[in-house]
Every structure is written in structure tokens, then in C-alpha cells.
Short mmCIF file of C-alpha atoms in Angstrom, two decimals:
data_model
loop_
_atom_site.label_atom_id
_atom_site.label_comp_id
_atom_site.label_asym_id
_atom_site.label_seq_id
_atom_site.Cartn_x
_atom_site.Cartn_y
_atom_site.Cartn_z
CA MET A 1 0.26 0.05 0.46
CA SER A 2 1.39 3.47 -0.64
CA VAL A 3 1.46 6.67 1.15
CA VAL A 4 0.65 9.63 -0.68
CA VAL A 5 1.15 13.35 0.49
CA THR A 6 -1.86 15.69 -0.55
CA GLY A 7 -1.53 18.85 1.56
CA LEU A 8 0.79 20.87 3.13
CA GLY A 9 0.84 23.45 6.13
CA VAL A 10 4.26 25.05 6.42
CA ALA A 11 4.89 27.93 9.51
CA ALA A 12 8.80 29.01 8.55
CA PRO A 13 10.54 32.05 9.61
CA THR A 14 10.96 33.07 5.98
CA GLY A 15 7.41 32.41 5.31
CA LEU A 16 3.95 31.75 6.68
CA GLY A 17 2.39 29.24 4.23
CA VAL A 18 3.84 27.38 1.18
CA ASP A 19 3.54 29.47 -1.24
CA ALA A 20 5.30 32.60 1.01
CA TYR A 21 8.23 29.66 2.26
CA TRP A 22 8.71 28.36 -1.14
CA ALA A 23 9.37 31.55 -2.87
CA ASN A 24 11.48 33.20 -0.29
CA THR A 25 13.43 29.71 -0.07
CA LEU A 26 14.47 29.45 -4.29
CA ALA A 27 15.16 33.17 -3.37
CA GLY A 28 17.92 32.11 -0.95
CA ALA A 29 16.25 34.35 1.87
CA GLY A 30 17.24 34.51 5.28
CA ALA A 31 15.27 35.41 8.24
CA LEU A 32 18.26 34.75 11.09
CA ASP A 33 18.49 37.57 13.15
CA ARG A 34 19.33 39.10 16.66
CA ILE A 35 16.68 37.81 19.23
CA SER A 36 13.63 40.11 19.14
CA ARG A 37 11.17 38.14 21.72
CA PHE A 38 13.72 39.14 24.83
CA ASP A 39 17.52 40.67 25.31
CA PRO A 40 19.69 38.06 24.83
CA SER A 41 22.39 40.76 25.38
CA GLY A 42 23.36 38.17 28.36
CA TYR A 43 23.57 34.98 26.70
CA PRO A 44 26.78 33.68 24.92
CA ALA A 45 24.52 33.07 21.66
CA ARG A 46 22.20 35.91 20.42
CA LEU A 47 20.92 34.88 17.17
CA ALA A 48 17.73 33.19 15.86
CA GLY A 49 15.19 32.25 13.12
CA GLU A 50 11.85 34.02 14.55
CA ILE A 51 8.47 34.06 12.76
CA ARG A 52 7.94 37.81 13.37
CA ASP A 53 4.28 38.13 11.12
CA PHE A 54 2.13 35.54 12.88
CA VAL A 55 -1.06 37.33 14.74
CA ALA A 56 -2.44 33.74 16.46
CA GLU A 57 -5.41 36.16 16.97
CA ASP A 58 -6.27 36.61 13.45
CA HIS A 59 -5.74 32.77 12.91
CA LEU A 60 -7.96 31.70 15.99
CA PRO A 61 -10.80 31.58 17.92
CA GLY A 62 -10.77 33.55 21.13
CA ARG A 63 -11.08 30.32 23.63
CA LEU A 64 -8.20 28.46 22.19
CA LEU A 65 -5.60 31.67 22.96
CA PRO A 66 -5.30 31.30 26.98
CA GLN A 67 -5.11 27.74 27.06
CA THR A 68 -2.27 27.85 24.00
CA ASP A 69 1.68 27.79 23.97
CA ARG A 70 3.22 29.68 20.99
CA MET A 71 3.93 26.48 19.61
CA THR A 72 0.52 25.43 19.58
CA ARG A 73 -0.65 28.16 17.87
CA LEU A 74 1.83 27.98 14.75
CA ALA A 75 0.78 24.26 14.66
CA LEU A 76 -3.09 24.75 14.75
CA VAL A 77 -2.64 27.17 11.37
CA ALA A 78 -0.76 25.65 10.11
CA ALA A 79 -2.98 22.46 10.47
CA ASP A 80 -5.69 24.30 9.31
CA TRP A 81 -3.58 25.06 5.96
CA ALA A 82 -2.22 22.05 5.50
CA PHE A 83 -6.02 20.83 5.49
CA ALA A 84 -7.38 23.28 3.19
CA ASP A 85 -4.45 22.60 0.62
CA ALA A 86 -5.51 19.24 0.82
CA ARG A 87 -8.84 20.32 0.17
CA LEU A 88 -10.06 17.54 2.83
CA VAL A 89 -12.43 18.25 5.22
CA PRO A 90 -11.86 16.03 7.73
CA SER A 91 -15.32 16.25 9.87
CA ALA A 92 -16.42 14.93 6.16
CA LEU A 93 -14.49 11.76 6.60
CA ALA A 94 -15.62 8.66 9.07
CA ASP A 95 -14.91 8.70 12.72
CA TYR A 96 -11.47 7.07 13.75
CA ASP A 97 -10.74 7.29 9.81
CA ILE A 98 -7.74 10.24 10.47
CA GLY A 99 -5.37 10.96 13.25
CA VAL A 100 -2.39 13.07 14.05
CA ILE A 101 1.32 12.32 14.49
CA THR A 102 3.26 15.30 15.40
CA ALA A 103 6.75 15.30 16.63
CA SER A 104 7.96 17.37 19.81
CA HIS A 105 11.65 18.74 20.90
CA SER A 106 10.44 20.47 24.05
CA GLY A 107 7.25 20.93 24.50
CA GLY A 108 5.38 24.36 24.97
CA PHE A 109 8.52 26.30 26.85
CA GLU A 110 7.62 30.00 26.77
CA PHE A 111 4.13 28.78 28.20
CA GLY A 112 5.50 27.12 31.08
CA GLN A 113 8.02 29.51 31.91
CA ASN A 114 5.29 31.99 32.38
CA GLU A 115 3.44 29.88 34.36
CA LEU A 116 6.82 28.37 36.24
CA ARG A 117 7.47 32.34 36.44
CA ALA A 118 3.88 32.82 38.29
CA LEU A 119 4.55 29.82 40.78
CA TRP A 120 7.96 31.01 42.43
CA SER A 121 6.82 34.82 42.10
CA LYS A 122 3.06 35.08 43.21
CA GLY A 123 2.14 31.13 44.64
CA GLY A 124 0.35 28.23 43.03
CA GLN A 125 -2.62 29.29 42.88
CA TYR A 126 -1.30 32.10 40.00
CA VAL A 127 -0.64 28.97 38.17
CA SER A 128 -3.09 28.40 34.92
CA ALA A 129 -5.06 25.21 35.36
CA TYR A 130 -4.30 25.26 31.12
CA GLN A 131 -0.38 24.50 32.73
CA SER A 132 -1.88 21.17 32.90
CA PHE A 133 -1.12 20.76 29.01
CA ALA A 134 0.18 23.29 27.96
CA TRP A 135 3.45 22.82 28.24
CA PHE A 136 3.20 18.95 27.22
CA TYR A 137 5.37 17.04 24.04
CA ALA A 138 1.55 16.14 23.37
CA VAL A 139 -0.65 19.11 23.25
CA ASN A 140 -0.12 20.07 19.54
CA SER A 141 -1.44 16.23 18.59
CA GLY A 142 -4.47 16.95 21.39
CA GLN A 143 -5.08 20.33 20.37
CA ILE A 144 -5.29 19.35 16.69
CA SER A 145 -7.02 16.55 17.11
CA ILE A 146 -9.95 18.22 19.24
CA ARG A 147 -9.67 21.59 16.93
CA ASN A 148 -10.30 18.87 13.92
CA GLY A 149 -12.07 16.27 15.43
CA LEU A 150 -8.97 13.47 14.60
CA ARG A 151 -10.17 10.39 16.57
CA GLY A 152 -8.00 8.35 14.56
CA PRO A 153 -4.61 6.92 15.93
CA SER A 154 -2.81 9.88 17.47
CA SER A 155 0.73 10.12 19.30
CA VAL A 156 3.59 12.00 19.69
CA VAL A 157 7.28 10.96 18.58
CA VAL A 158 9.87 12.65 20.82
CA SER A 159 13.36 11.97 19.09
CA ASP A 160 14.98 15.94 18.71
CA GLN A 161 15.10 16.87 15.16
CA ALA A 162 15.12 13.14 14.01
CA GLY A 163 10.96 13.01 15.56
CA GLY A 164 10.17 15.19 12.51
CA LEU A 165 10.92 12.50 10.50
CA ASP A 166 9.85 9.52 12.96
CA ALA A 167 6.45 10.88 13.40
CA VAL A 168 5.75 10.57 9.48
CA ALA A 169 6.93 7.08 8.80
CA GLN A 170 4.75 6.44 12.69
CA ALA A 171 1.94 8.25 10.16
CA ARG A 172 2.75 5.87 6.81
CA ARG A 173 2.29 2.71 9.03
CA GLN A 174 -0.80 3.65 11.19
CA ILE A 175 -2.48 4.33 7.49
CA ARG A 176 -1.09 0.82 5.77
CA ASN A 177 -2.64 -0.63 9.13
CA GLY A 178 -6.03 0.94 7.61
CA THR A 179 -6.50 4.57 8.64
CA SER A 180 -7.41 6.81 5.97
CA VAL A 181 -5.93 10.02 6.29
CA VAL A 182 -3.07 10.94 9.02
CA LEU A 183 -2.14 14.23 9.47
CA ALA A 184 1.75 14.24 10.39
CA GLY A 185 4.87 16.74 10.75
CA ALA A 186 5.86 19.35 14.13
CA VAL A 187 5.76 22.45 15.00
CA ASP A 188 8.67 23.95 17.66
CA ALA A 189 9.39 26.86 19.16
CA SER A 190 10.98 27.44 22.27
CA ILE A 191 12.56 30.74 21.52
CA CYS A 192 12.13 32.12 25.36
CA PRO A 193 14.74 32.67 28.33
CA TRP A 194 13.93 28.99 29.42
CA GLY A 195 14.13 27.56 26.10
CA TRP A 196 16.79 29.22 25.46
CA VAL A 197 19.07 27.82 28.31
CA ALA A 198 17.98 24.88 27.63
CA GLN A 199 18.84 24.62 24.17
CA LEU A 200 22.62 26.37 25.07
CA THR A 201 23.27 23.25 26.76
CA SER A 202 23.87 20.84 23.80
CA GLY A 203 26.98 23.30 23.25
CA ARG A 204 26.55 23.38 19.57
CA LEU A 205 24.89 27.12 19.24
CA SER A 206 26.60 29.70 17.52
CA GLU A 207 27.85 32.36 19.28
CA HIS A 208 28.18 34.67 16.06
CA ASP A 209 26.45 37.76 15.85
CA ASP A 210 26.58 38.27 12.33
CA PRO A 211 23.66 36.46 10.53
CA ARG A 212 25.92 35.73 7.48
CA ARG A 213 28.80 33.95 9.45
CA ALA A 214 26.31 32.06 11.88
CA TYR A 215 25.06 28.91 10.55
CA LEU A 216 27.61 27.69 7.91
CA PRO A 217 27.37 23.98 7.59
CA PHE A 218 29.92 22.32 5.67
CA ASP A 219 31.76 25.60 5.80
CA ASP A 220 35.40 25.60 7.10
CA ASP A 221 34.12 27.74 9.51
CA ALA A 222 31.48 25.70 11.01
CA ALA A 223 30.49 27.18 14.62
CA GLY A 224 27.70 25.69 15.58
CA HIS A 225 23.89 26.68 14.64
CA VAL A 226 21.48 28.97 14.86
CA PRO A 227 17.87 27.95 16.02
CA GLY A 228 14.49 29.26 14.66
CA GLU A 229 10.81 28.18 15.54
CA GLY A 230 8.17 26.72 13.16
CA GLY A 231 7.80 23.86 10.78
CA ALA A 232 5.76 21.93 8.33
CA LEU A 233 2.62 19.50 9.18
CA LEU A 234 2.00 17.07 5.82
CA VAL A 235 -1.32 15.17 5.16
CA LEU A 236 -1.04 11.96 4.51
CA GLU A 237 -3.16 9.81 2.67
CA ASP A 238 -3.85 6.03 1.48
CA ARG A 239 -3.22 6.52 -2.58
CA GLU A 240 -6.41 4.96 -3.27
CA HIS A 241 -8.35 7.12 -0.67
CA ALA A 242 -6.61 10.39 -2.09
CA THR A 243 -7.44 8.82 -5.65
CA ALA A 244 -11.13 7.94 -4.89
CA ARG A 245 -11.55 11.70 -3.68
CA GLY A 246 -9.23 13.14 -7.06
CA ALA A 247 -7.08 14.93 -4.67
CA HIS A 248 -3.86 16.56 -5.98
CA VAL A 249 -1.04 14.63 -4.60
CA TYR A 250 2.39 16.09 -4.49
CA GLY A 251 4.33 12.74 -4.24
CA GLU A 252 4.86 9.30 -2.31
CA VAL A 253 6.89 8.85 1.33
CA ALA A 254 8.46 5.73 -0.24
CA GLY A 255 10.78 4.66 1.79
CA HIS A 256 12.41 5.19 5.99
CA ALA A 257 14.41 4.34 8.59
CA SER A 258 15.91 5.58 11.52
CA THR A 259 18.92 4.31 13.69
CA MET A 260 20.79 4.87 16.99
CA ASP A 261 24.55 6.02 17.29
CA PRO A 262 27.35 3.92 19.38
CA ALA A 263 27.11 5.41 22.87
CA PRO A 264 29.90 7.87 22.99
CA GLY A 265 33.27 6.03 23.70
CA ARG A 266 32.49 3.23 22.18
CA ASP A 267 34.32 1.95 19.29
CA ARG A 268 31.59 1.19 16.69
CA ALA A 269 30.95 3.55 13.37
CA PRO A 270 28.18 5.90 13.40
CA THR A 271 25.23 4.91 11.58
CA LEU A 272 23.50 7.41 9.97
CA GLN A 273 24.88 5.47 6.71
CA LYS A 274 22.99 2.51 7.71
CA ALA A 275 20.00 4.80 7.82
CA ILE A 276 19.94 6.52 4.31
CA HIS A 277 20.27 2.88 2.88
CA ARG A 278 18.07 1.02 4.90
CA ALA A 279 15.29 4.21 3.59
CA LEU A 280 16.53 3.30 0.28
CA ALA A 281 15.87 -0.16 0.50
CA ASP A 282 12.76 0.35 2.02
CA ALA A 283 11.13 2.52 -0.48
CA GLY A 284 12.99 0.08 -3.17
CA ALA A 285 15.16 2.58 -4.88
CA VAL A 286 18.80 3.11 -5.95
CA ALA A 287 21.02 5.65 -5.00
CA GLU A 288 20.98 7.21 -8.53
CA GLU A 289 17.36 7.52 -8.21
CA ILE A 290 17.69 10.21 -5.42
CA GLY A 291 17.92 13.60 -7.22
CA VAL A 292 18.61 15.62 -4.43
CA VAL A 293 19.50 15.23 -0.75
CA PHE A 294 18.21 17.57 2.09
CA ALA A 295 21.03 17.70 4.24
CA ASP A 296 20.91 17.43 8.43
CA ALA A 297 23.05 20.40 8.29
CA ALA A 298 24.23 20.34 11.97
CA ALA A 299 27.55 23.10 11.11
CA VAL A 300 29.44 21.51 14.44
CA PRO A 301 32.87 20.06 12.55
CA GLU A 302 32.23 16.29 13.24
CA LEU A 303 28.73 16.15 12.88
CA ASP A 304 29.08 17.69 9.37
CA ARG A 305 32.19 15.88 8.38
CA ALA A 306 29.85 12.42 9.79
CA GLU A 307 27.08 13.46 7.49
CA ALA A 308 29.46 14.25 4.58
CA GLU A 309 30.94 10.72 4.87
CA ALA A 310 27.67 8.72 4.97
CA ILE A 311 26.50 10.67 1.69
CA THR A 312 29.72 10.17 -0.17
CA LYS A 313 29.72 6.68 0.89
CA VAL A 314 26.29 5.92 -1.00
CA PHE A 315 26.21 8.07 -3.29
CA GLY A 316 30.06 8.80 -4.27
CA PRO A 317 32.39 11.62 -4.32
CA ARG A 318 30.22 14.57 -5.31
CA GLY A 319 27.84 12.44 -6.67
CA VAL A 320 24.39 13.99 -5.56
CA PRO A 321 23.00 17.18 -5.65
CA VAL A 322 22.79 18.29 -1.83
CA THR A 323 21.20 21.16 0.08
CA ALA A 324 20.46 22.57 2.67
CA PRO A 325 17.72 25.44 3.18
CA LYS A 326 17.00 25.28 6.77
CA THR A 327 20.37 27.82 6.60
CA GLY A 328 17.32 30.27 6.07
CA THR A 329 15.41 29.65 8.96
CA GLY A 330 17.61 27.98 11.17
CA ARG A 331 17.47 24.52 12.95
CA LEU A 332 13.72 24.27 13.61
CA TYR A 333 14.58 21.16 16.04
CA SER A 334 11.25 18.59 15.21
CA GLY A 335 10.01 21.36 12.89
CA ALA A 336 13.10 21.08 10.92
CA ALA A 337 12.62 18.17 8.68
CA PRO A 338 8.79 17.88 7.95
CA LEU A 339 10.32 21.69 6.20
CA ASP A 340 12.59 20.18 4.60
CA LEU A 341 10.41 17.19 3.38
CA ALA A 342 7.79 20.02 2.01
CA ALA A 343 10.74 21.38 0.80
CA ALA A 344 11.47 18.13 -1.21
CA LEU A 345 8.02 17.63 -2.40
CA LEU A 346 8.32 21.22 -3.95
CA SER A 347 11.25 20.52 -5.41
CA LEU A 348 9.99 17.51 -7.85
CA ARG A 349 6.95 19.19 -8.69
CA ASP A 350 8.95 22.24 -9.73
CA GLY A 351 12.05 20.46 -10.69
CA VAL A 352 14.54 23.12 -9.17
CA ILE A 353 16.71 22.38 -5.88
CA PRO A 354 16.36 25.63 -3.17
CA PRO A 355 19.94 26.99 -2.47
CA THR A 356 22.29 26.04 1.06
CA VAL A 357 22.80 30.24 2.01
CA ASN A 358 25.31 31.89 2.99
CA THR A 359 27.73 28.99 3.59
CA ARG A 360 31.02 28.28 1.48
CA PRO A 361 31.39 24.65 0.90
CA SER A 362 34.81 23.29 2.68
CA GLU A 363 37.25 21.26 0.38
CA ARG A 364 37.56 18.77 2.83
CA TYR A 365 33.93 17.68 2.07
CA GLU A 366 33.14 15.58 -1.27
CA LEU A 367 29.47 16.97 -1.26
CA ASP A 368 28.17 18.39 -4.53
CA LEU A 369 27.05 21.25 -2.32
CA VAL A 370 23.98 23.93 -3.91
CA THR A 371 24.48 27.07 -2.71
CA GLY A 372 24.07 30.88 -4.46
CA ALA A 373 21.29 30.23 -6.33
CA PRO A 374 18.10 27.69 -7.31
CA ARG A 375 20.08 24.89 -9.30
CA ARG A 376 17.34 23.66 -12.17
CA ALA A 377 17.21 19.55 -12.40
CA ASP A 378 15.18 16.42 -13.39
CA LEU A 379 13.81 15.12 -9.72
CA ARG A 380 12.36 11.84 -9.68
CA ALA A 381 13.30 11.12 -5.68
CA ALA A 382 14.57 13.14 -2.42
CA LEU A 383 16.45 12.00 0.45
CA VAL A 384 15.51 13.97 3.48
CA ILE A 385 18.20 13.29 6.51
CA ALA A 386 17.50 14.48 10.27
CA ARG A 387 19.56 14.13 13.09
CA GLY A 388 18.70 14.41 17.33
CA HIS A 389 20.80 15.03 20.05
CA GLY A 390 21.35 11.86 21.68
CA GLY A 391 21.89 9.57 19.03
CA PHE A 392 18.85 9.69 16.44
CA ASN A 393 19.54 9.34 12.90
CA SER A 394 16.20 9.35 10.33
CA ALA A 395 15.65 9.27 6.78
CA VAL A 396 13.20 9.55 4.34
CA VAL A 397 12.70 9.01 0.49
CA VAL A 398 9.86 10.40 -0.86
CA ARG A 399 9.03 10.33 -4.43
CA ALA A 400 7.69 11.99 -6.98
CA PRO A 401 3.70 10.85 -8.64
CA GLU A 402 3.57 8.57 -10.79
CA PRO A 403 2.32 10.87 -14.49
CA THR A 404 -0.56 10.64 -15.20
CA MET B 1 -17.51 46.10 54.77
CA SER B 2 -19.95 43.81 51.86
CA VAL B 3 -18.47 42.81 48.54
CA GLU B 4 -20.59 41.85 45.92
CA PHE B 5 -19.59 39.80 43.22
CA THR B 6 -21.50 40.70 39.77
CA ILE B 7 -21.93 38.75 36.66
CA GLU B 8 -20.20 41.49 35.49
CA ASP B 9 -17.30 40.47 37.25
CA LEU B 10 -17.58 36.79 36.21
CA LYS B 11 -17.34 37.90 32.44
CA ARG B 12 -14.15 39.84 32.99
CA ILE B 13 -12.93 36.88 34.89
CA LEU B 14 -14.02 34.10 32.32
CA ARG B 15 -12.73 36.32 29.51
CA GLU B 16 -9.34 36.87 31.12
CA GLY B 17 -8.49 33.51 32.30
CA ALA B 18 -10.31 31.80 29.77
CA GLY B 19 -11.14 33.81 26.73
CA ALA B 20 -14.62 33.89 24.80
CA ASP B 21 -16.54 31.38 22.32
CA GLU B 22 -16.91 34.07 18.81
CA ALA B 23 -20.45 31.98 18.88
CA VAL B 24 -21.07 33.41 22.07
CA ASP B 25 -22.79 36.99 23.18
CA LEU B 26 -21.20 36.89 26.52
CA ASP B 27 -23.03 40.49 26.93
CA GLY B 28 -26.28 39.03 26.62
CA ASP B 29 -28.17 37.71 29.52
CA ILE B 30 -26.10 34.23 30.12
CA ALA B 31 -27.45 33.94 33.59
CA GLY B 32 -29.39 30.73 33.58
CA SER B 33 -27.10 29.43 30.50
CA ASP B 34 -24.97 26.19 30.72
CA PHE B 35 -21.38 27.11 30.90
CA GLU B 36 -20.91 24.13 28.36
CA GLU B 37 -23.60 25.82 26.26
CA LEU B 38 -21.39 28.75 26.61
CA GLY B 39 -18.06 26.86 25.56
CA TYR B 40 -16.41 26.60 28.79
CA GLU B 41 -15.38 23.41 29.76
CA SER B 42 -14.62 21.93 33.20
CA LEU B 43 -10.82 23.11 32.51
CA ALA B 44 -12.06 26.77 31.93
CA LEU B 45 -13.97 26.44 35.34
CA LEU B 46 -11.46 25.60 37.64
CA GLU B 47 -9.37 28.36 36.00
CA THR B 48 -12.32 30.45 36.62
CA GLY B 49 -12.57 29.58 40.09
CA SER B 50 -9.12 29.91 40.72
CA ARG B 51 -9.00 33.36 40.06
CA ILE B 52 -11.71 34.18 41.86
CA GLU B 53 -10.58 32.57 44.99
CA ARG B 54 -7.36 34.67 44.25
CA GLU B 55 -8.72 37.86 43.43
CA TYR B 56 -11.23 37.54 46.22
CA GLY B 57 -9.48 35.93 49.29
CA ILE B 58 -12.31 32.92 49.18
CA SER B 59 -11.73 29.24 49.12
CA LEU B 60 -14.75 27.28 47.01
CA ASP B 61 -15.55 24.12 47.97
CA GLU B 62 -14.74 22.12 44.42
CA ASP B 63 -17.59 19.81 44.78
CA ALA B 64 -19.91 23.29 44.86
CA LEU B 65 -18.05 24.43 42.30
CA ALA B 66 -18.82 21.86 40.27
CA ASP B 67 -22.41 21.73 40.82
CA ALA B 68 -22.46 25.30 39.98
CA ARG B 69 -23.36 24.98 36.07
CA THR B 70 -24.54 28.35 35.17
CA PRO B 71 -23.40 31.95 35.69
CA GLY B 72 -25.99 32.61 37.96
CA ALA B 73 -25.27 29.65 40.09
CA LEU B 74 -21.84 30.36 40.32
CA VAL B 75 -22.49 34.47 41.36
CA ASP B 76 -24.66 32.82 44.35
CA LEU B 77 -21.69 31.05 45.36
CA VAL B 78 -19.31 33.23 45.68
CA ASN B 79 -21.64 36.17 46.71
CA SER B 80 -22.38 33.06 49.74
CA HIS B 81 -18.66 32.29 50.72
CA LEU B 82 -18.67 36.34 50.35
CA ALA B 83 -21.22 36.80 52.84
CA ALA B 84 -20.06 34.05 55.50
CA ARG B 85 -16.76 35.77 55.33
CA ALA B 86 -18.50 39.40 56.15
CA VAL B 87 -20.28 38.23 59.07
#
């Protein structure tokens, strides 16, 4: 049974909605800037990819606002856009025939911070009753489910950046188990002081102040990443169900695999290459079929090397075009990979690869990195890679729809 | 000193703590309407009760709070606590 994507909902620092995001991504736009949400001057890292033009009140009912974190508001709106794009009205489907599976990196940190501040400074009476769920990892799945009446298989996946792909894979499993439609992906947002301090503990945040020199994966000057907020939600659908209702198909989620790296200090090799091989095998694809790789692009030298080696071993030196449009948005944690999946599907649709911005590719890596401008290409399939902090690796192959 | 809790106070606290459903006219005569019809589920009422407690310095009985199904009943409940405190 094949699982296809029939709708995209995008909320990214470089654009709200698929069209704005894609136009800016092809133009090589960058949204990295000094944090505006709070004063970052006391922190070692001060840049982020913020979404600055989102007004929740314009999109969501008043009853939802006091009970939702920023990431949930963005996710609810992205879900609405994804269903609209798929021309699918969830309530028109049979009960239990449609579910929602999101990934989450940290939950609703900003909401949690405000409530913890109230608890600490004023007392327990001042903590919102909605704190019971508003911070929670599963809250985006829960609120999307309630708002749209999605009663089919639903869950949350927590594996940092890899989770964005693992959620899509879990949705594919549920569709193969008989659910017609699953909304899948992730929207993360934790650019608040508490979330910022938590992210700093990774030791992987760029401390540069120049947005054009701060996040440089595969560059000799790579020195960590810039975080961002946002992500994408995808309407995944059983192909027969999509065909029966005459839906537009962006492409097929053809293959997936995930692996865990060995613990630090072990002499076993990292496992990203294995994840790529297994995703290709799951898709029944050979390396030559892949027209573009959307890289994880950690911008930490040893992680860049591991990813470049994995890609080179599978596809050969400079054997496949590689890109990382997340250089324009920052790393969106769980939201990053679903956004890359959306970009990959749009690449297949338009026959064009969006550029990696700012990076000057290092000669150390034998990668054909697409930089500077979008590149025309005849694309049949794309590979999206995501790695999570703690050793998670995940890879997904998407294929262009068969010509009709 | 006697303080009275009015339906206008309740509307303000509902809006602040739980927001308002666009399909409902809170400014109309809602005293006898069921909270569920007004779009407020149990958690919204828990939040509302908590806000009333801290603003008015009273402690509402949980069972009595759950039994107050309408704004009118909740206003009466709060006022009975305020009156008991004033004695």
C-alpha cells in the first residue's frame, strides 16, 4: 500500500504558508537575526530564526488563546492550512478514519516559563489550570485532534530533530494499518529565556553575531547552528483514498529508516549511513534514483564530517546534489525535517533545488552543495536526513507522483 | 464592609482566564445558560474558580463549584462565600 502527501501546511521564519515559504526559499532568503522576543545580550548565543509576522488572534478563536503555547498556535494554523491545501474537510470523514501524529522537541516552553514564574513569584494559586497540558510534548497532537475532530490513531514522537521524520514514518505505518488519513509533522517554538538556556546546554549553538556568518554547515568556518521556530504539517493519505476523492498528490512517502548511534566512547561506527541505506531499500530505490539530498546540516565540524561521509559513501564523491535550505530558517528542531520534506516535495514538483545560503562549501567534504542560486534538475526522488541530539538518525525517501 | 460579586465580574474573569467563544454573546443575558453552551468546559471553570479565589480571597468548595452549572449559580455561590466571610 502506498502513502502519499496531499496537503502541506508551513509556518517558517522565511514564510507563512507554502507559497511564501517556497518563493523565499528559492530566492535564498535568510531570516536569521538578533532575537527580538527577549533581550539576548546576556547570553552567549544571540541569533535566531524567528517568525515575526504571525498574529494568532487573526487565525484562532478566543477560547484557544489562553490555553495554548506559541508552538501550538502555530501548529493549529499550519494544520488548518494543510487541510485546506489538501481540500480535505476532516469532519467529512468517518469517525476514527483520520489521526494526527506530531513530533516535539521540548513542548511549550514559553507557556511553561510564564507559569513557573507565577508559581515562584506569586504562588500556586496563580498557575493557570491550562499548564496541566499546554507545555506537554503531546499538546500539538491533542489540540489539533480536538479542533478538527481527529479520532483516529494519534500520538507524539520525541527524538529531537529526527522526530520530524519519525512522526511521518509512524503516520505511514498507521495508514498501512488501515487509517485513511493522518496529519503528520511537527512545529516547534521555544525561543524564550528558559528554552534558550535549555538549548545552550547542547554546546552546539553558534555564538556569532553576524547572521550571514553564524550558521555555516559544511563550511570551514562552521561553529554551531542558529535555532529557529516553526515547521510543517503534512496530510498523509492512503493512495487509493486520495485517488478516489481526486486529490492532488505532491508525492509518495516511499521509504524510511531510523538508527541509533553507539554511545560516546564506543569504537563502533556511527549509523547514519545505515539509516540512508535502509531508507533507500525500504523505498525499493537505488542511489542513482535520488536527485537531491536535504541534509541535516548540523554545522558542528565533526557532525558535518560524519554526514558528508555518509552521503559520499552512499552516492559517491560529489555524486548527488545536496542542499540545506534550513540555513535560511535556522534549525527548527522537530519542525526542521517536515519542513525539509515539504521543500523536497516542492522541488520534485517544480524541478528545482533550493540553495543553501551563506555557506562556502569546504574542500574537506566531497559534496556537491547547491549554493548561491536554485538549480534546475529533473527530479524523480529526494532523500531527507535528520539527526537528533542523543544519537537519533532518520532518513526518508519521497518520490514524485507517477505521471497520469 | 460587604463586597458583592456580580455577573459582570464573572464575565471579565471568564474572558481573562479562558477567553470567549466567538459564537456566544457573553454580553447578553447569560445568567441562566449552561456553561457548556457558553463554550466553557470543566478546565475553564477550574481556571475561573481559581482566579475568583485569588482575587476575592476566598476558598470555593470543589464539589459546590462543579455543581454550579450556570453563571447565575456561580455568582450566587461566590456571594454566599463572601457573605459568610463578612459575618
